[in-house]
mmCIF file of C-alpha atoms and ligand atoms in Angstrom:
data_model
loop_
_atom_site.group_PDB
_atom_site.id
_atom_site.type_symbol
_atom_site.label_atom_id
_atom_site.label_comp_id
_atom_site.label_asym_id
_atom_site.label_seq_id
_atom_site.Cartn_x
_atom_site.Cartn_y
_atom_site.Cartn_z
ATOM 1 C CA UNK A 213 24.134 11.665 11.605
ATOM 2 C CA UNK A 214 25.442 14.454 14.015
ATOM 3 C CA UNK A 215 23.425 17.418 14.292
ATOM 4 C CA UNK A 216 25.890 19.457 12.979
ATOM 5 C CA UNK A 217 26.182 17.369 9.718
ATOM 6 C CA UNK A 218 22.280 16.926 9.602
ATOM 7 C CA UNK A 219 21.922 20.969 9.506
ATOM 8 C CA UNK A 220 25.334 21.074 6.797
ATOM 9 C CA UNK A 221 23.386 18.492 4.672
ATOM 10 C CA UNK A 222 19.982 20.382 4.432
ATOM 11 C CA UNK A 223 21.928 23.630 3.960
ATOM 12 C CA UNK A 224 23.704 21.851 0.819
ATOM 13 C CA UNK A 225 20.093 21.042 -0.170
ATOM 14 C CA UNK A 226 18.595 24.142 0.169
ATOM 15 C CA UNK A 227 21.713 25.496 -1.711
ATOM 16 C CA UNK A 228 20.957 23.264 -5.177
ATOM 17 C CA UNK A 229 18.372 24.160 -7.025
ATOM 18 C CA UNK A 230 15.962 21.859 -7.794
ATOM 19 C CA UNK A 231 15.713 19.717 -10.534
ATOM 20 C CA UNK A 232 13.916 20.486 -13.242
ATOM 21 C CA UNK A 233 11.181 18.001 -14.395
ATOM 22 C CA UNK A 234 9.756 17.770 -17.868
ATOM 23 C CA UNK A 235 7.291 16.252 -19.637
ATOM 24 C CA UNK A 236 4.193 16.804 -22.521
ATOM 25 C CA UNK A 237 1.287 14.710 -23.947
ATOM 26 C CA UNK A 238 -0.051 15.107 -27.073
ATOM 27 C CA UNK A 239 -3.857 16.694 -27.008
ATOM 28 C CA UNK A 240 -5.889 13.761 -28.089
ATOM 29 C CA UNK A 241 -8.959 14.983 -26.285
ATOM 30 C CA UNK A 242 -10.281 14.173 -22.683
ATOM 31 C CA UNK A 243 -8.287 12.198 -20.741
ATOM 32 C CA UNK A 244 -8.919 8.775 -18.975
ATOM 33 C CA UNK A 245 -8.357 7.149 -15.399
ATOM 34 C CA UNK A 246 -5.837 5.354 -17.346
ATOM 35 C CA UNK A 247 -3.883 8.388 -18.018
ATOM 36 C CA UNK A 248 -5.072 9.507 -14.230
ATOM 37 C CA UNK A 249 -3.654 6.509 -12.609
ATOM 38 C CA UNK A 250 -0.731 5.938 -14.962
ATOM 39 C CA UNK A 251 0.896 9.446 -15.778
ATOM 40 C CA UNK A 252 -0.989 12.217 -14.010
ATOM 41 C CA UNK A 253 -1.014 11.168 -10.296
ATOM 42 C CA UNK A 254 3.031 10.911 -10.703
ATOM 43 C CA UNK A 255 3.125 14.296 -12.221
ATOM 44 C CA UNK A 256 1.257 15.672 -9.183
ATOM 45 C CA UNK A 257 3.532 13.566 -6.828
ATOM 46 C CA UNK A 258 6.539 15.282 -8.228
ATOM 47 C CA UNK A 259 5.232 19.098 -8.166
ATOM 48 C CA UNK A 260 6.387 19.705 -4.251
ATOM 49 C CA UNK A 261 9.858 18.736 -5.139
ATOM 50 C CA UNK A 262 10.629 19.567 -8.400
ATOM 51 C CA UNK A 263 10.446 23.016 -10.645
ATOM 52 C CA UNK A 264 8.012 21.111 -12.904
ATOM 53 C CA UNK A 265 7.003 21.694 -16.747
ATOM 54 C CA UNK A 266 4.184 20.354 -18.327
ATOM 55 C CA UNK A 267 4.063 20.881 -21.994
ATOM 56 C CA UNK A 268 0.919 20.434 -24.638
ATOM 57 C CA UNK A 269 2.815 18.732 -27.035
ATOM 58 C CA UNK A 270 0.590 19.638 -30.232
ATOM 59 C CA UNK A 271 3.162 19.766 -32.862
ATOM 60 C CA UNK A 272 3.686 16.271 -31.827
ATOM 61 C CA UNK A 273 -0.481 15.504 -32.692
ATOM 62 C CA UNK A 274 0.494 16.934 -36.096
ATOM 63 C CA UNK A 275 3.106 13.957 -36.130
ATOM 64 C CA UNK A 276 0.518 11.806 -37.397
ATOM 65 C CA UNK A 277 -2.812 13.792 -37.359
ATOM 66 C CA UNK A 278 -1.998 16.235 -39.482
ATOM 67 C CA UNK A 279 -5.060 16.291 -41.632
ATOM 68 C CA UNK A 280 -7.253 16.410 -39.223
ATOM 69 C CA UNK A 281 -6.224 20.169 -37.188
ATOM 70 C CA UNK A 282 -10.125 21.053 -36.550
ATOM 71 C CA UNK A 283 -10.273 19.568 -33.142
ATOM 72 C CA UNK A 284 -6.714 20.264 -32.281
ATOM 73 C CA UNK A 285 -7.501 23.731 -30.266
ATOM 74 C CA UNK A 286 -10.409 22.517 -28.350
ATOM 75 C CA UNK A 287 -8.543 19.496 -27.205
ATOM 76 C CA UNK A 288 -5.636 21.338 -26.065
ATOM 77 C CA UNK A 289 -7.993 22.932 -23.867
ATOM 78 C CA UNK A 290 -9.619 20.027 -23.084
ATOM 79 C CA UNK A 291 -6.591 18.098 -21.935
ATOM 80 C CA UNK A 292 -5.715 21.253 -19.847
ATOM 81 C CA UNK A 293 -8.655 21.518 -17.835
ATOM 82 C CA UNK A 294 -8.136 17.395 -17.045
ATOM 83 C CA UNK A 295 -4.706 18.292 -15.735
ATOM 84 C CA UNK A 296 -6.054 21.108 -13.767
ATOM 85 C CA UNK A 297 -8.593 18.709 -12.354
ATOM 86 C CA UNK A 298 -6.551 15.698 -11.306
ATOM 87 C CA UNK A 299 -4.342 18.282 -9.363
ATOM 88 C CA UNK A 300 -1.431 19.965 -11.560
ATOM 89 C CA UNK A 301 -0.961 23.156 -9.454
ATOM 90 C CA UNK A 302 -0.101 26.467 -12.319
ATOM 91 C CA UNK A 303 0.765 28.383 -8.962
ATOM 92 C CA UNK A 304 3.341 25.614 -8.596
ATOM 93 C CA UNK A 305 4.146 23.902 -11.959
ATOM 94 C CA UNK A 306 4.409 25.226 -15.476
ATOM 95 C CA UNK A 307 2.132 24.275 -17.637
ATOM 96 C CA UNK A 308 2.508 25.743 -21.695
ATOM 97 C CA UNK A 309 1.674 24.577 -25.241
ATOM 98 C CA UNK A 310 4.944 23.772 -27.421
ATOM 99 C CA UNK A 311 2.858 25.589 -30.829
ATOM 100 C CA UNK A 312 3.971 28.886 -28.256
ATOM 101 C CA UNK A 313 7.376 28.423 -28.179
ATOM 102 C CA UNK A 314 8.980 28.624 -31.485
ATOM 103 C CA UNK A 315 12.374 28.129 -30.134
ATOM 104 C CA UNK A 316 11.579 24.875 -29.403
ATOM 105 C CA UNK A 317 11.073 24.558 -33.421
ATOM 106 C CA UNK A 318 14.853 26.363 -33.785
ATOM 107 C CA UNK A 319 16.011 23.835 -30.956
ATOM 108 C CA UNK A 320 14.718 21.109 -33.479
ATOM 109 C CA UNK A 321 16.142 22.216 -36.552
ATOM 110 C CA UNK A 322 19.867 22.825 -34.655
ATOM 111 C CA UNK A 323 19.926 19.525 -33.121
ATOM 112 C CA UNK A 324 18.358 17.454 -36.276
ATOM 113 C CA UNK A 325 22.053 18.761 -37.576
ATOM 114 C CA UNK A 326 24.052 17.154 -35.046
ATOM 115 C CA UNK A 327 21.468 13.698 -35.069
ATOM 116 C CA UNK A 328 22.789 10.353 -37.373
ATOM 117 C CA UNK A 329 19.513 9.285 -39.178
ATOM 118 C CA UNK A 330 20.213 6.037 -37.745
ATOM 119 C CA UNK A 331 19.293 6.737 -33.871
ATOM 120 C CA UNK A 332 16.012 7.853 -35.255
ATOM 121 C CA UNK A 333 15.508 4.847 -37.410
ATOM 122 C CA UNK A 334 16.307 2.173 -35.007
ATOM 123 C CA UNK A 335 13.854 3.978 -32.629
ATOM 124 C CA UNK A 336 11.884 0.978 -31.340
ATOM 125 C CA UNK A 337 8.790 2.853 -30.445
ATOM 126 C CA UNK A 338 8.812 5.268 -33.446
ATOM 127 C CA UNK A 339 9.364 1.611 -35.465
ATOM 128 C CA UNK A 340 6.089 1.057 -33.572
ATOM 129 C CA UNK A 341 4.025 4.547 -34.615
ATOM 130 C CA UNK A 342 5.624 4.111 -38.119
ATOM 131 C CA UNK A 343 4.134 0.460 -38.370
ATOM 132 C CA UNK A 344 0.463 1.452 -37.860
ATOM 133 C CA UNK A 345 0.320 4.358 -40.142
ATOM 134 C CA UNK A 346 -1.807 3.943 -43.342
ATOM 135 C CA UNK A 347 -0.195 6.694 -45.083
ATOM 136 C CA UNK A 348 3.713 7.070 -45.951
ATOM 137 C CA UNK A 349 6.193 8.224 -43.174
ATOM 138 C CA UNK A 350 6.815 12.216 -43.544
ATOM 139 C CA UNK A 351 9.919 14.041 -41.842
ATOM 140 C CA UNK A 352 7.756 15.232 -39.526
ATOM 141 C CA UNK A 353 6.968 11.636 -38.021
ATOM 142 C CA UNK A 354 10.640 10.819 -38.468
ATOM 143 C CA UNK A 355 11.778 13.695 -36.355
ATOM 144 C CA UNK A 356 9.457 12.772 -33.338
ATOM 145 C CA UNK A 357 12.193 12.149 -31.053
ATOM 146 C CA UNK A 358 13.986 15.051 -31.964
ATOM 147 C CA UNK A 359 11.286 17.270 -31.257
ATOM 148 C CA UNK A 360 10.700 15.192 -28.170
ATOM 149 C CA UNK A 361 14.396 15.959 -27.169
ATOM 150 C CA UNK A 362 13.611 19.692 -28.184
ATOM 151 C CA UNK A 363 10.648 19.714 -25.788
ATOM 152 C CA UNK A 364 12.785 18.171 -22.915
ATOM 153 C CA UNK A 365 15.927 20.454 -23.886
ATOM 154 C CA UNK A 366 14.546 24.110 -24.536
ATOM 155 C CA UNK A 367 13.830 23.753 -20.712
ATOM 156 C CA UNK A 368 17.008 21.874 -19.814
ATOM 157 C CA UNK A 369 14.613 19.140 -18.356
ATOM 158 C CA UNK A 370 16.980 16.569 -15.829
ATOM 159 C CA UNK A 371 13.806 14.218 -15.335
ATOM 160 C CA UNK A 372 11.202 13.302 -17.643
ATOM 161 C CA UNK A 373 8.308 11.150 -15.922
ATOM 162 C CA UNK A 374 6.668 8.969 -18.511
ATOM 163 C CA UNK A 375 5.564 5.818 -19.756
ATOM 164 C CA UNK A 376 7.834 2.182 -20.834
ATOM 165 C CA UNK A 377 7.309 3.067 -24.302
ATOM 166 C CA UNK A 378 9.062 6.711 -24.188
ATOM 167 C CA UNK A 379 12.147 5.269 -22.933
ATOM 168 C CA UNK A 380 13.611 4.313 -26.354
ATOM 169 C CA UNK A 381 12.875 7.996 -27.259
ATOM 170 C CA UNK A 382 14.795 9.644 -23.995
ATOM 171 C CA UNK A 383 18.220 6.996 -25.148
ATOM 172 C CA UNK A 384 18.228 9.417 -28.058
ATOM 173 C CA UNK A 385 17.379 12.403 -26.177
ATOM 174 C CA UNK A 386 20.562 11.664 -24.222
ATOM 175 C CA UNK A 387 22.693 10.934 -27.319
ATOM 176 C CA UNK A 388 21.457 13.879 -28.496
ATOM 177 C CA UNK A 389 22.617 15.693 -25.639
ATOM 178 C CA UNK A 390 25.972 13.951 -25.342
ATOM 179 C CA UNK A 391 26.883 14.393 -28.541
ATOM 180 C CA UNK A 392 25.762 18.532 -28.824
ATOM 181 C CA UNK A 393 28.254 19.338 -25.432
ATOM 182 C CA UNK A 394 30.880 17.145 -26.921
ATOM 183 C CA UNK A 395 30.715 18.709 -30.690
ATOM 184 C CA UNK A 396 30.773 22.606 -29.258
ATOM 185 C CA UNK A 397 32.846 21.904 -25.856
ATOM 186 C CA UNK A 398 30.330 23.383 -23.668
ATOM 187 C CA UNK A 399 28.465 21.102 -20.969
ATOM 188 C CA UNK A 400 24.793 23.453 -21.330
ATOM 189 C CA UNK A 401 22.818 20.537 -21.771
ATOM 190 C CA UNK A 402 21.695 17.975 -18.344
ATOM 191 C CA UNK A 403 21.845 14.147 -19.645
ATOM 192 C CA UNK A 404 18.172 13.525 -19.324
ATOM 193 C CA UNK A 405 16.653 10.777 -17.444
ATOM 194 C CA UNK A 406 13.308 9.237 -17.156
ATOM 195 C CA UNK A 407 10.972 8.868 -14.000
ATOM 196 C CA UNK A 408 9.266 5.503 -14.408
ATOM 197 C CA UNK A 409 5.783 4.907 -13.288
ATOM 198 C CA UNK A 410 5.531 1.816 -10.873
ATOM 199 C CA UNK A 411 1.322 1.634 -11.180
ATOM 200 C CA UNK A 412 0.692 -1.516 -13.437
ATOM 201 C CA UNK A 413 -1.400 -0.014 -16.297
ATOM 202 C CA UNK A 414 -5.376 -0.190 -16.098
ATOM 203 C CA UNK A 415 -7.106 -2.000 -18.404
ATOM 204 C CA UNK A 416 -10.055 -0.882 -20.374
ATOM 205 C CA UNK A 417 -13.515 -2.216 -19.459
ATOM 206 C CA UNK A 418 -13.624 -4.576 -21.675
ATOM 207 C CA UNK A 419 -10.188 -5.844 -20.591
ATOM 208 C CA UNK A 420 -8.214 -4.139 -23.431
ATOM 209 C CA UNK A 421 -5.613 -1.615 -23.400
ATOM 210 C CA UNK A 422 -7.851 1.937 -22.212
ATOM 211 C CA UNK A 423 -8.827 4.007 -24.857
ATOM 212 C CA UNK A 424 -10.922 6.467 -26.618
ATOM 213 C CA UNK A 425 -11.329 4.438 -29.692
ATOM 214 C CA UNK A 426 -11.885 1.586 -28.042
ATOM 215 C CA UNK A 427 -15.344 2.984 -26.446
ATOM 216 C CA UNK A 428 -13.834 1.507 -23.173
ATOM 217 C CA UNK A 429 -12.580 4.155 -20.925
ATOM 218 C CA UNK A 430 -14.105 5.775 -18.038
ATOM 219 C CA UNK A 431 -13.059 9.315 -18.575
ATOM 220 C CA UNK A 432 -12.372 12.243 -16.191
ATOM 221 C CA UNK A 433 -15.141 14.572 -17.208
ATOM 222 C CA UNK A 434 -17.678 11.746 -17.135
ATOM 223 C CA UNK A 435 -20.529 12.123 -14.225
ATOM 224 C CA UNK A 436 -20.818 10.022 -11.913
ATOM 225 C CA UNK A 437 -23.708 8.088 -13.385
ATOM 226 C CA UNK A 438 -22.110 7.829 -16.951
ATOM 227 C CA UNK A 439 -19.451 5.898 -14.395
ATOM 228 C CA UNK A 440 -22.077 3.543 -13.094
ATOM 229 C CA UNK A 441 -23.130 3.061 -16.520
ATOM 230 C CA UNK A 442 -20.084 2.082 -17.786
ATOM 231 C CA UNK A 443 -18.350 0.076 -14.920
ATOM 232 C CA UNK A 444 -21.461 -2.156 -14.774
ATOM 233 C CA UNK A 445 -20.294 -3.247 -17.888
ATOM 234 C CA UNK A 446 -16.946 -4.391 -17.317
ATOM 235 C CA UNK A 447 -16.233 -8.044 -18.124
ATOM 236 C CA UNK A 448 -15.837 -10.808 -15.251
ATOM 237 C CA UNK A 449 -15.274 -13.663 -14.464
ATOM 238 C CA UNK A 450 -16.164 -15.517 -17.153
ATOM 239 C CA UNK A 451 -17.129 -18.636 -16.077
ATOM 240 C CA UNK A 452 -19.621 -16.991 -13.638
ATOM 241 C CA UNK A 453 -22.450 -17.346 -15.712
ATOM 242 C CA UNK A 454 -25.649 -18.117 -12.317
ATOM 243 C CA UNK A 455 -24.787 -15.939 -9.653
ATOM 244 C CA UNK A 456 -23.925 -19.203 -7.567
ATOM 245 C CA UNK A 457 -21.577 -19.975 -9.265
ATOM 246 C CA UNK A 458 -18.616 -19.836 -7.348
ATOM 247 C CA UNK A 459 -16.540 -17.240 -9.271
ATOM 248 C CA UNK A 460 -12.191 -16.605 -9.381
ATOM 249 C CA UNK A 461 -10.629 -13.209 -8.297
ATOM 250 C CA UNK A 462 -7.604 -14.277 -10.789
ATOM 251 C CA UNK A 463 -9.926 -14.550 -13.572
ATOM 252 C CA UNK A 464 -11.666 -11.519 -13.482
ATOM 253 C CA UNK A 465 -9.263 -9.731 -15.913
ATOM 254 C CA UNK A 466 -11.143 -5.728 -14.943
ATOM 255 C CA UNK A 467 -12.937 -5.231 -11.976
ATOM 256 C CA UNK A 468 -10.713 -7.403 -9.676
ATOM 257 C CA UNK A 469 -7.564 -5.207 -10.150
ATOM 258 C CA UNK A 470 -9.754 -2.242 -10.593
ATOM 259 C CA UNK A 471 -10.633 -3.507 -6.313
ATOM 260 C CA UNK A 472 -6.643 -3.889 -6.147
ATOM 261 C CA UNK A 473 -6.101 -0.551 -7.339
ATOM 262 C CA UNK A 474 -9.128 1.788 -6.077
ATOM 263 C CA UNK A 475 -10.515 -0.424 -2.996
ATOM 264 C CA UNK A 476 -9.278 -0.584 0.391
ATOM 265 C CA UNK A 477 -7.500 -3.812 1.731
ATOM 266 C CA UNK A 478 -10.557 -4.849 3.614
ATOM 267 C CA UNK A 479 -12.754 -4.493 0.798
ATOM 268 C CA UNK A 480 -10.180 -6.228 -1.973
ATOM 269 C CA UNK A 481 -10.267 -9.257 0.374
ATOM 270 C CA UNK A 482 -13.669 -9.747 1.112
ATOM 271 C CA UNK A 483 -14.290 -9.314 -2.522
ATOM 272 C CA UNK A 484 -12.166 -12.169 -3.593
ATOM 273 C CA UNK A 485 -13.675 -14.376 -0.950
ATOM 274 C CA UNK A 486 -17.317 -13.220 -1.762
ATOM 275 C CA UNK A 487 -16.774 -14.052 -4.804
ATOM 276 C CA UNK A 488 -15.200 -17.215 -4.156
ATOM 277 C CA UNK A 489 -17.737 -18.713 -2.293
ATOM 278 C CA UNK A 490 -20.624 -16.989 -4.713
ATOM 279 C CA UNK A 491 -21.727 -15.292 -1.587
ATOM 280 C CA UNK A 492 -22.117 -11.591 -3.745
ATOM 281 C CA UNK A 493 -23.105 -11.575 -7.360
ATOM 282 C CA UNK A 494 -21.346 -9.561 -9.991
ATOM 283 C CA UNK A 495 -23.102 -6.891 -10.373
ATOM 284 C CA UNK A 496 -23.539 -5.753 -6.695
ATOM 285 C CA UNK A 497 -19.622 -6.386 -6.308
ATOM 286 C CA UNK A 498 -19.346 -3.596 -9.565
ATOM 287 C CA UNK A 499 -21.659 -1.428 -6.937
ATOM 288 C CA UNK A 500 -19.431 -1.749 -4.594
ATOM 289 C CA UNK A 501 -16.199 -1.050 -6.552
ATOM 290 C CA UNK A 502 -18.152 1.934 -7.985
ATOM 291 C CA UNK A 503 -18.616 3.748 -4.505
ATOM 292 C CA UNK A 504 -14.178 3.636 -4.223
ATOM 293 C CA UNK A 505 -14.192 4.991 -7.928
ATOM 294 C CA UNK A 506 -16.511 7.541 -7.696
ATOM 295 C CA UNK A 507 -14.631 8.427 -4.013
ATOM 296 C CA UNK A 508 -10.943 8.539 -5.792
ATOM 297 C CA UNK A 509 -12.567 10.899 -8.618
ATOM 298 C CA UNK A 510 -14.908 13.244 -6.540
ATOM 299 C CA UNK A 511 -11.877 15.839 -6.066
ATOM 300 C CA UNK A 512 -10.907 15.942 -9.406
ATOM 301 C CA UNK A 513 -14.626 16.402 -10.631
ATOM 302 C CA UNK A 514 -15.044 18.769 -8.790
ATOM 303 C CA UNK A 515 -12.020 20.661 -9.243
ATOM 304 C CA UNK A 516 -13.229 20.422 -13.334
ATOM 305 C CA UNK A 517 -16.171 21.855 -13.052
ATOM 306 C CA UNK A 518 -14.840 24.928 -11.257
ATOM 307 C CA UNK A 519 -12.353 25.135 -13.921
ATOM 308 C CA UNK A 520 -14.530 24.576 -16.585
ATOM 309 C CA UNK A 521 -16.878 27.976 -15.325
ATOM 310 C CA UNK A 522 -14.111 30.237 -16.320
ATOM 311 C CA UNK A 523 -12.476 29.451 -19.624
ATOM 312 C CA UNK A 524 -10.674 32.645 -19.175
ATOM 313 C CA UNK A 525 -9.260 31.411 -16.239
ATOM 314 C CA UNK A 526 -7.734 28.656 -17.742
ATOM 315 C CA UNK A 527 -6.305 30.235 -21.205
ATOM 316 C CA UNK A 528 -4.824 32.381 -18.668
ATOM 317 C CA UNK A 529 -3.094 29.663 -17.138
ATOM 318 C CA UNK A 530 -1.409 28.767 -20.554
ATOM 319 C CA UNK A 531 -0.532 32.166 -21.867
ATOM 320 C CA UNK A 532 1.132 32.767 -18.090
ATOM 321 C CA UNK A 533 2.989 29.416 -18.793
ATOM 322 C CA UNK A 534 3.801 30.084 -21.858
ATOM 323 C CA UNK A 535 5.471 33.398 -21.570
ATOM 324 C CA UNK A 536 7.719 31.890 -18.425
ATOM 325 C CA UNK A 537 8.349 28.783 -20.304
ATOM 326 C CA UNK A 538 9.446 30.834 -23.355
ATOM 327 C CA UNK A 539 11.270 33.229 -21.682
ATOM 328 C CA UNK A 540 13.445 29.994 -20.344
ATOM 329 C CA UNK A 541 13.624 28.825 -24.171
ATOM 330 C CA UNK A 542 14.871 31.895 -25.002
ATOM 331 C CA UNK A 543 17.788 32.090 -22.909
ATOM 332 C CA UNK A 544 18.971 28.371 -23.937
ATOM 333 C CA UNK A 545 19.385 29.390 -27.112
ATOM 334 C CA UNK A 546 20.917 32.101 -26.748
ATOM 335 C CA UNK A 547 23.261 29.731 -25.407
ATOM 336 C CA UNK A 548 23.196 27.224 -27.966
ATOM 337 C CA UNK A 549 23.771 30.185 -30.979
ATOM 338 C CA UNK A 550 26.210 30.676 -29.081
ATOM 339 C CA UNK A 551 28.098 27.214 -28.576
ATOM 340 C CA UNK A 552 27.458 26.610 -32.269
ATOM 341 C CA UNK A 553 28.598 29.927 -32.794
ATOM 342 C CA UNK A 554 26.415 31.224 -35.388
ATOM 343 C CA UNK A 555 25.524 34.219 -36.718
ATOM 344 C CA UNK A 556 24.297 36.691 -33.693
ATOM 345 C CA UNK A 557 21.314 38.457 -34.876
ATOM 346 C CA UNK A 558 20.236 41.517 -32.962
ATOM 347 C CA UNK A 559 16.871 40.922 -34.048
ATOM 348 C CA UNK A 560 16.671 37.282 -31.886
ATOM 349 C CA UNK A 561 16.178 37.131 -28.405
HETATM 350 N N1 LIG B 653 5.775 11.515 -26.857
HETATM 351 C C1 LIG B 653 5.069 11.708 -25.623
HETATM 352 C C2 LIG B 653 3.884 10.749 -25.601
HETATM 353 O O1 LIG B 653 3.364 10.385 -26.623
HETATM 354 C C3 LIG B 653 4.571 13.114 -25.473
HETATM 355 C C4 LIG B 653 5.692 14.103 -25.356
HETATM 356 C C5 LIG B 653 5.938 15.113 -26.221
HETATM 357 C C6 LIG B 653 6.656 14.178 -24.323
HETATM 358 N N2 LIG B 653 7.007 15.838 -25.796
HETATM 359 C C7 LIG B 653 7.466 15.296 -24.664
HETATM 360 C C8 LIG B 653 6.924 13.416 -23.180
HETATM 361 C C9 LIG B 653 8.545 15.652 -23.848
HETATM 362 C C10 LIG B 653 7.992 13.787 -22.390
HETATM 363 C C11 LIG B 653 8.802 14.893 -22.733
HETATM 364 O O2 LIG B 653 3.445 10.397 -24.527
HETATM 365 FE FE1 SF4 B 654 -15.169 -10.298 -10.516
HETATM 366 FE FE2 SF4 B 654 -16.468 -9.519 -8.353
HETATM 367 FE FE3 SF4 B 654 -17.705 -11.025 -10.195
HETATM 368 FE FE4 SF4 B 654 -15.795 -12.074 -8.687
HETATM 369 S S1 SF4 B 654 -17.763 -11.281 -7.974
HETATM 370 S S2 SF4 B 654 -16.008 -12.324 -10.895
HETATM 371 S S3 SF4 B 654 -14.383 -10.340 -8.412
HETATM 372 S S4 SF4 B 654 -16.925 -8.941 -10.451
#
């Protein structure tokens, strides 16, 4: 590239504004290196480039937890002060609670007009949440991915970083949007598209999928000897019964790829030949793996227990990203009212 078109090319970049990224979790408590490794370290990734929002999505808790509201406030700020720790910057990103923003709740109501019940029911991954409920579907549950698509539109989200399983529900966010511009000629809302995460998912220690109820996750706020505790119990190899017993990397369903994802190369090799040849036992390989853990979570620990001194602090946080966040709801729909061309109220903003 010439210099001249090198210089025209940034200037055209520094002319667009940058995309906005979206996403939310729902507040199910303290989160998990699984959700560390899997969602949150993208989310951080993306914050230099992007104008980023990060929504509490606790409407969507009430999706299928909706008799059970007593813990719902204390794990929104729970799940807050995890994000804070693993690195979500609120001097850089957005971060709000949807429960805030009722326009996000008029944004759902507008565009569950516009939405053939048949997206929603051939929803693979609502198919999936509807499957393992022990009471009867409500609306609520049924209008997950239109909320979802509420969440992602009030903002006029372009990328949504999340997991495999939200993909089915961002196909209908972008029917949703397609079909809105086309009905009311107007091109307000961005088609959105998700950010896949490339890190394979981590397993629980007990080789399961990790998770709270499964008494096998290593979470964020843990210390580091409630680590130690847990990691020593991770399942190996097991045919490794006599430490000489020669033991096989590709067997050892957790702590190998734990080495593959936390350890450096040197150490990941020697471990799989150590263990090999039965020159290290299990337990002092866990040690080992332990020290990289403990290393990759040291930052964020300590960044949590800073947070966690000032409560205040951190519902300031929220009700700052909530007022900017709502403010930005506010003027979409405004726009939407608009396009649809209802009734203008004075009274609405
Ligand atoms: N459904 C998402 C999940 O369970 C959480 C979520 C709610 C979300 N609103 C969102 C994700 C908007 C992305 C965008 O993980
Ligand atoms: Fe797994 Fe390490 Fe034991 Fe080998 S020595 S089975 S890699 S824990």
């Amino acid at each position: 590239m010439t210099s001249d078109r090198a210089e025209a090319s940034t200037k055209n970049q520094q002319q667009r504004p940058p995309k906005t990224v979206m996403s939310g979790m729902r507040p199910t408590g303290r989160l998990h290196l699984g959700h560390y490794m899997g969602v949150l370290k993208n989310w951080v990734s993306l914050q230099p480039q992007y104008d980023c929002y990060f929504m509490v999505a606790d409407w969507h808790a009430l999706t299928t937890k909706y008799d059970d509201t007593a813990y719902l406030q204390e794990n929104v700020y729970e799940m807050t002060l995890d994000w804070l720790a693993s690195g979500v910057d609120p001097n850089v990103s957005t971060l709000y609670v949807q429960s805030a923003i009722p326009e996000i709740a008029e944004l759902h109501l507008l565009l569950s007009m516009v939405t053939p019940n048949k997206w929603v029911e051939t929803d693979p991954t609502l198919k999936d949440m509807v499957a393992m409920l022990h009471e009867d579907l409500t609306y609520g549950l049924l209008g997950y991915p239109i909320l979802q698509t509420s969440d992602i539109l009030a903002v006029l989200g372009d990328l949504v970083p999340v997991g495999k399983d939200q993909v089915a529900h961002l196909e209908i966010s972008r029917d949703i949007a397609r079909r809105f511009n086309h009905l009311f000629e107007t091109d307000l809302f961005p088609q959105p598209k998700p950010l896949l995460t490339e890190t394979p998912m981590l397993l629980g220690l007990d080789g399961r999928k990790m998770g709270k109820s499964y008494n096998n996750a290593i979470f964020l706020a843990d210390t580091e000897d409630e680590t130690w505790q847990k990691l020593r119990t991770a399942i190996t190899d097991p045919a490794r019964i006599k430490k000489d017993d020669p033991g096989d990397p590709a067997k050892c369903e957790v702590v190998y790829p734990y080495y593959q994802t936390f350890a450096s190369n040197g150490a990941i090799e020697l471990a799989a030949k150590e263990c090999r040849e039965a020159a290290r036992g299990c337990v002092d390989c866990k040690k080992i793996l332990n020290e990289f853990v403990i290393e990759e979570l040291k930052p964020l620990r300590e960044r949590r227990t800073e947070y966690a001194k000032d409560r205040a602090q951190v519902e300031k946080i929220l009700r700052e990203g909530c007022e900017k966040s709502r403010a930005v709801a506010q003027n979409t729909l405004k726009q939407i009212r608009a396009a649809m061309r209802l009734y203008q109220s004075p009274a609405l903003v």
